[in-house]
Coordinates of C-alpha atoms in Angstrom, one line a residue:
X47 CA 238.0 39.4 135.0
X48 CA 237.1 38.2 131.5
X49 CA 237.6 41.7 130.1
X50 CA 241.1 41.9 131.4
X51 CA 241.8 38.5 129.9
X52 CA 240.7 39.9 126.5
X53 CA 243.2 42.7 126.8
X54 CA 246.0 40.4 127.9
X55 CA 245.3 38.2 124.8
X56 CA 245.6 41.3 122.6
X57 CA 248.9 42.2 124.2
X58 CA 250.3 38.7 123.5
X59 CA 249.0 38.8 119.9
X60 CA 250.6 42.2 119.3
X61 CA 253.8 41.3 121.2
X62 CA 253.4 44.2 123.6
X63 CA 255.1 44.2 126.9
X64 CA 252.7 46.3 128.9
X65 CA 249.5 48.3 128.5
X66 CA 249.0 51.6 130.4
X67 CA 245.3 52.4 130.7
X68 CA 244.9 56.0 131.7
X69 CA 241.1 56.7 131.2
X70 CA 239.2 56.4 134.5
X71 CA 236.1 55.2 132.6
X72 CA 238.0 52.4 130.9
X73 CA 239.6 51.5 134.2
X74 CA 236.1 51.1 135.7
X75 CA 235.1 49.0 132.7
X76 CA 238.1 46.6 133.1
X77 CA 238.3 46.5 137.0
X78 CA 234.9 47.5 138.4
X79 CA 236.4 50.5 140.3
X80 CA 235.1 53.9 139.3
X81 CA 236.6 57.2 140.4
X82 CA 237.3 60.7 139.2
X83 CA 240.9 61.2 140.3
X84 CA 240.8 64.9 139.3
X85 CA 244.4 66.0 138.9
X86 CA 245.9 62.9 140.5
X87 CA 247.2 59.8 138.7
X88 CA 244.9 56.8 138.5
X89 CA 246.3 54.1 136.2
X90 CA 245.9 50.4 135.3
X91 CA 248.9 48.4 134.1
X92 CA 248.2 45.2 132.2
X93 CA 250.8 42.6 131.1
X94 CA 250.5 39.7 128.7
X95 CA 251.6 37.1 131.2
X96 CA 252.0 38.9 134.5
X97 CA 249.6 40.0 137.2
X98 CA 248.0 43.4 136.5
X99 CA 248.0 46.2 139.1
X100 CA 246.2 49.4 139.8
X101 CA 248.1 52.5 140.7
X102 CA 246.1 55.1 142.6
X103 CA 246.1 58.0 145.0
X104 CA 246.5 56.6 148.6
X105 CA 243.1 58.0 149.5
X106 CA 241.5 55.6 146.9
X107 CA 243.2 52.4 148.0
X108 CA 240.6 51.2 150.5
X109 CA 237.8 51.9 148.1
X110 CA 239.5 49.9 145.4
X111 CA 240.0 46.9 147.7
X112 CA 236.4 47.0 148.7
X113 CA 235.2 46.6 145.1
X114 CA 236.4 43.0 144.7
X115 CA 239.6 43.8 142.9
X116 CA 241.8 40.9 143.7
X117 CA 245.1 42.0 142.1
X118 CA 247.6 44.4 143.7
X119 CA 246.9 48.1 144.2
X120 CA 249.7 50.5 144.9
X121 CA 248.9 54.0 146.4
X122 CA 250.9 57.2 146.4
X123 CA 250.9 60.3 148.6
X124 CA 250.5 63.8 147.1
X125 CA 254.1 64.7 147.7
X126 CA 255.5 61.6 146.1
X127 CA 256.5 61.3 142.4
X128 CA 253.9 58.9 140.9
X129 CA 255.9 58.0 137.8
X130 CA 259.0 57.1 139.6
X131 CA 256.9 54.7 141.7
X132 CA 255.1 53.4 138.7
X133 CA 258.5 52.6 137.1
X134 CA 259.5 50.6 140.1
X135 CA 256.3 48.6 140.1
X136 CA 256.4 47.9 136.4
X137 CA 260.1 46.8 136.5
X138 CA 259.2 44.4 139.3
X139 CA 257.3 42.5 136.6
X140 CA 259.3 43.3 133.4
X141 CA 262.9 44.6 133.8
X142 CA 263.0 46.5 130.5
X143 CA 259.6 46.9 128.9
X144 CA 260.1 48.2 125.4
X145 CA 256.8 47.9 123.6
X146 CA 253.9 49.8 125.3
X147 CA 250.3 50.2 124.5
X148 CA 248.7 53.4 125.5
X149 CA 245.3 55.2 125.0
X150 CA 246.4 57.9 122.6
X151 CA 243.0 59.6 122.8
X152 CA 243.3 59.9 126.6
X153 CA 246.9 60.1 127.7
X154 CA 248.2 63.7 128.2
X155 CA 251.4 64.8 126.6
X156 CA 252.7 65.7 130.1
X157 CA 252.2 62.2 131.5
X158 CA 253.5 60.5 128.4
X159 CA 256.7 62.5 128.7
X160 CA 256.9 61.5 132.4
X161 CA 256.8 57.9 131.3
X162 CA 259.4 58.4 128.6
X163 CA 261.7 59.9 131.2
X164 CA 261.4 56.8 133.3
X165 CA 261.7 54.4 130.3
X166 CA 263.9 56.2 127.7
X167 CA 264.3 53.1 125.5
X168 CA 260.6 52.3 125.4
X169 CA 258.4 52.8 122.3
X170 CA 254.9 54.1 122.9
X171 CA 253.6 53.5 119.4
X172 CA 250.8 51.1 120.0
X173 CA 247.4 52.7 120.4
X174 CA 244.9 50.8 122.6
X175 CA 242.0 53.0 121.6
X176 CA 240.4 50.9 118.9
X177 CA 240.7 47.6 120.8
X178 CA 239.1 49.0 123.9
X179 CA 236.4 50.6 121.7
X180 CA 235.7 47.2 120.2
X181 CA 235.6 45.5 123.6
X182 CA 233.0 48.0 124.8
X183 CA 231.0 47.9 121.6
X184 CA 229.1 44.7 122.2
X185 CA 227.3 44.8 125.6
X186 CA 227.1 41.8 127.9
X187 CA 223.8 40.7 129.5
X188 CA 224.8 42.3 132.8
X189 CA 225.5 45.6 131.0
X190 CA 222.2 45.5 129.1
X191 CA 220.3 45.0 132.4
X192 CA 221.9 48.1 133.8
X193 CA 221.0 50.1 130.7
X194 CA 217.4 48.9 131.0
X195 CA 217.3 50.1 134.6
X196 CA 218.7 53.5 133.7
X197 CA 216.1 53.7 130.9
X198 CA 213.3 53.2 133.5
X199 CA 214.8 56.1 135.5
X200 CA 214.7 58.3 132.5
X201 CA 211.1 57.4 131.8
X202 CA 210.3 58.5 135.4
X203 CA 212.2 61.8 134.8
X204 CA 210.1 62.5 131.7
X205 CA 206.9 61.9 133.7
X206 CA 208.1 64.4 136.3
X207 CA 208.9 66.9 133.6
X208 CA 205.6 66.6 131.9
X209 CA 203.8 67.3 135.2
X210 CA 206.0 70.3 135.9
X211 CA 206.1 72.2 132.6
X212 CA 203.7 75.1 132.7
X213 CA 203.6 78.7 131.4
X214 CA 205.6 81.0 133.7
X215 CA 208.0 78.2 134.9
X216 CA 211.6 78.6 133.9
X217 CA 213.7 75.9 132.2
X218 CA 215.7 75.8 135.4
X219 CA 212.5 75.2 137.5
X220 CA 211.8 72.1 135.4
X221 CA 215.3 70.7 135.5
X222 CA 215.5 71.2 139.3
X223 CA 212.3 69.4 139.9
X224 CA 213.4 66.5 137.7
X225 CA 216.6 66.0 139.6
X226 CA 215.0 66.6 143.0
X227 CA 212.4 63.9 142.4
X228 CA 215.1 61.5 141.1
X229 CA 217.2 62.0 144.2
X230 CA 214.2 61.3 146.4
X231 CA 214.1 57.9 144.6
X232 CA 217.8 57.3 145.2
X233 CA 219.0 58.3 141.7
X234 CA 222.0 60.4 142.7
X235 CA 223.7 61.1 139.4
X236 CA 222.7 62.3 136.0
X237 CA 224.6 61.1 132.9
X238 CA 224.9 64.7 131.8
X239 CA 223.5 68.1 132.7
X240 CA 219.7 67.9 132.4
X241 CA 218.7 70.0 129.3
X242 CA 215.4 71.9 129.2
X243 CA 214.9 74.3 126.3
X244 CA 211.7 76.2 125.6
X245 CA 210.6 77.9 122.4
X246 CA 213.3 79.3 120.0
X247 CA 216.0 78.5 122.6
X248 CA 215.7 74.9 121.5
X249 CA 217.1 75.8 118.1
X250 CA 220.5 75.5 119.8
X251 CA 221.2 71.8 120.0
X252 CA 223.9 72.1 122.6
X253 CA 222.5 75.1 124.4
X254 CA 222.1 75.2 128.2
X255 CA 219.2 75.1 130.5
X256 CA 218.6 78.6 131.7
X257 CA 216.2 81.1 133.2
X258 CA 214.1 81.3 130.0
X259 CA 210.4 81.3 130.9
X260 CA 208.2 78.7 129.3
X261 CA 205.3 80.3 127.3
X262 CA 202.1 78.9 125.9
X263 CA 201.9 77.9 122.2
X264 CA 205.5 76.7 122.1
X265 CA 207.5 73.5 122.2
X266 CA 209.8 72.5 125.0
X267 CA 212.7 70.1 124.3
X268 CA 214.0 67.8 127.1
X269 CA 217.2 65.9 126.9
X270 CA 218.2 63.9 130.0
X271 CA 219.6 60.7 131.4
X272 CA 220.7 59.0 134.6
X273 CA 223.6 56.8 135.8
X274 CA 222.6 53.3 137.1
X275 CA 225.5 51.3 138.6
X276 CA 227.9 52.9 136.2
X277 CA 225.7 52.7 133.1
X278 CA 223.7 55.5 131.6
X279 CA 220.4 56.5 130.0
X280 CA 220.1 59.2 127.3
X281 CA 216.8 60.2 125.8
X282 CA 215.0 63.3 124.4
X283 CA 211.4 64.2 124.1
X284 CA 209.7 67.4 122.8
X285 CA 206.3 68.5 124.1
X286 CA 203.7 71.1 123.3
X287 CA 202.6 73.8 125.8
X288 CA 199.0 74.4 124.6
X289 CA 198.0 74.6 120.9
X290 CA 200.7 75.0 118.3
X291 CA 201.1 76.6 114.9
X292 CA 200.9 74.5 111.8
X293 CA 204.7 75.0 111.3
X294 CA 205.5 73.6 114.8
X295 CA 203.2 70.7 114.3
X296 CA 204.8 69.9 111.0
X297 CA 208.4 69.9 112.1
X298 CA 207.4 67.7 115.0
X299 CA 205.6 65.2 112.7
X300 CA 208.6 65.1 110.3
X301 CA 211.1 64.5 113.1
X302 CA 209.0 61.8 114.6
X303 CA 208.6 60.1 111.2
X304 CA 212.3 60.1 110.8
X305 CA 213.0 58.8 114.3
X306 CA 210.5 55.9 114.0
X307 CA 211.7 55.0 110.5
X308 CA 215.3 54.8 111.6
X309 CA 214.4 52.8 114.7
X310 CA 212.4 50.4 112.6
X311 CA 215.3 50.0 110.2
X312 CA 217.8 48.8 112.9
X313 CA 219.0 45.2 112.4
X314 CA 222.3 43.3 112.2
X315 CA 224.0 44.0 108.9
X316 CA 222.7 47.5 108.3
X317 CA 225.6 50.0 108.3
X318 CA 225.7 53.1 110.5
X319 CA 225.7 55.2 107.3
X320 CA 222.6 53.5 106.0
X321 CA 220.7 54.1 109.2
X322 CA 221.6 57.8 109.2
X323 CA 220.4 58.0 105.7
X324 CA 217.0 56.6 106.5
X325 CA 216.2 59.4 108.9
X326 CA 218.0 62.1 106.9
X327 CA 216.2 61.4 103.7
X328 CA 212.8 61.9 105.4
X329 CA 213.9 65.2 106.8
X330 CA 215.4 66.3 103.5
X331 CA 212.3 65.3 101.5
X332 CA 210.2 67.4 103.8
X333 CA 212.4 70.5 103.1
X334 CA 214.1 70.6 106.5
X335 CA 217.4 69.0 105.6
X336 CA 219.5 72.1 106.3
X337 CA 218.1 72.1 109.9
X338 CA 219.3 68.6 110.8
X339 CA 222.8 69.6 111.7
X340 CA 224.3 66.6 113.6
X341 CA 224.8 62.8 113.2
X342 CA 221.8 60.5 113.8
X343 CA 223.3 58.9 116.9
X344 CA 226.2 57.7 119.0
X345 CA 227.2 54.7 121.0
X346 CA 226.3 54.5 124.6
X347 CA 227.0 52.4 127.7
X348 CA 229.1 53.7 130.5
X349 CA 229.3 57.0 128.7
X350 CA 226.6 58.9 126.8
X351 CA 229.0 59.4 123.9
X352 CA 230.8 56.1 123.0
X353 CA 232.0 54.5 119.8
X354 CA 230.5 54.3 117.2
X355 CA 229.0 57.3 115.4
X356 CA 225.8 56.6 113.5
X357 CA 226.5 58.9 110.7
X358 CA 227.2 59.4 107.0
X359 CA 230.4 57.8 105.8
X360 CA 230.6 55.2 108.6
X361 CA 230.4 51.7 107.0
X362 CA 230.5 49.9 110.3
X363 CA 227.8 47.1 110.2
X364 CA 225.5 46.9 113.2
X365 CA 225.8 43.8 115.3
X366 CA 223.6 42.2 117.9
X367 CA 223.9 43.9 121.4
X368 CA 225.5 47.1 120.1
X369 CA 223.8 50.0 121.8
X370 CA 223.4 53.5 120.5
X371 CA 221.1 56.5 120.2
X372 CA 218.7 57.4 117.4
X373 CA 218.1 61.1 117.7
X374 CA 217.1 63.1 114.6
X375 CA 216.5 66.8 115.2
X376 CA 215.2 69.9 113.3
X377 CA 216.5 73.2 114.6
X378 CA 215.1 76.4 113.0
X379 CA 216.9 79.5 114.3
X380 CA 214.5 82.0 115.9
X381 CA 211.6 79.5 115.7
X382 CA 212.0 76.2 117.6
X383 CA 213.9 73.0 117.9
X384 CA 212.7 69.4 118.0
X385 CA 214.6 66.3 118.9
X386 CA 213.2 62.9 119.6
X387 CA 215.6 60.3 120.9
X388 CA 215.7 56.7 122.2
X389 CA 218.8 54.6 122.9
X390 CA 218.4 51.1 121.6
X391 CA 220.0 47.7 121.7
X392 CA 220.4 45.8 118.4
X393 CA 218.6 42.4 118.6
X394 CA 218.6 39.5 116.2
X395 CA 216.0 41.0 114.0
X396 CA 215.5 44.6 115.1
X397 CA 216.1 46.6 118.2
X398 CA 215.0 47.1 121.8
X399 CA 214.6 50.7 123.1
X400 CA 215.7 51.4 126.6
X401 CA 213.2 54.2 127.1
X402 CA 209.4 53.8 126.5
X403 CA 207.9 57.2 127.1
X404 CA 205.3 57.9 124.3
X405 CA 206.6 59.8 121.3
X406 CA 203.2 61.0 120.2
X407 CA 203.1 64.8 120.6
X408 CA 201.9 65.5 124.1
X409 CA 200.3 68.7 125.2
X410 CA 201.3 69.3 128.8
X411 CA 198.4 71.7 129.4
X412 CA 195.6 69.5 130.7

């Protein structure tokens, strides 16, 4: 439990009595137990010099014990008051905990008020968000292996997509085939809803897969990823359906140039803002700057959107084993959208992509 030890050291350094970890994803990162408790309370309590414990719905207790978690786990039934029980378990370790660390970006107001009612003298001023982000920023060798495995699954998904896309098929047809073939290989979870957007529909970067029919002479944008042992893949490719107009060929070429240039610029010491600028300058100089309407990338690991943002104004310097996406896009309303994305790991002198599907413009009509 090296990660827990890091958090305990932080609590000692900051003279905090207890940390309340409320985000299920962070709990999985620190304990190895992953669950979506829905409306129920799942919480991890960490102390500087006392044994931590997990507090969970009773129906999760057996699962937690089977994961290798060696510290106490306390369960509660639906009719019981979870925060009254939490207060009892916390006070068994510290009679009057005053200084609390909480995840301010995760803990709901309702649950914070429930804690305050149980510990009226306590102060909940310390925010654990940044320390947990920093812990998750640099990936371990084990995490990197899981990301590589998820990347291979995404490459297979692209292969399925390229063999499925055809005029007359709907976006939903393609997405369904991708997920069906993955499930047949034992890949049971996507990291986010598989996105297939054809033609002008792809000019909406956060649009949805729908019943839009794929037509000849247009581009199809694919954005997909899988979950492998708790870690994700996230990648985008854009392909041609038959011959394309000069305009469509041009925006693809510009986007690809920007993506490759940014990926080649990755190395320790480069800032997130500098990397964003590499890609953005290329798209600006080609006259399409107004159509690149999002950051260059985002951190990834257990989630497809983690700290940090690779964007203008972020002076964070890249470090070895940071992992993030590089995904420039050009979205022209009423015309088309192009996005090309790989997630990468920063190496000592460059980067390693987790997906390897060719980025040369592919025509899926054989």
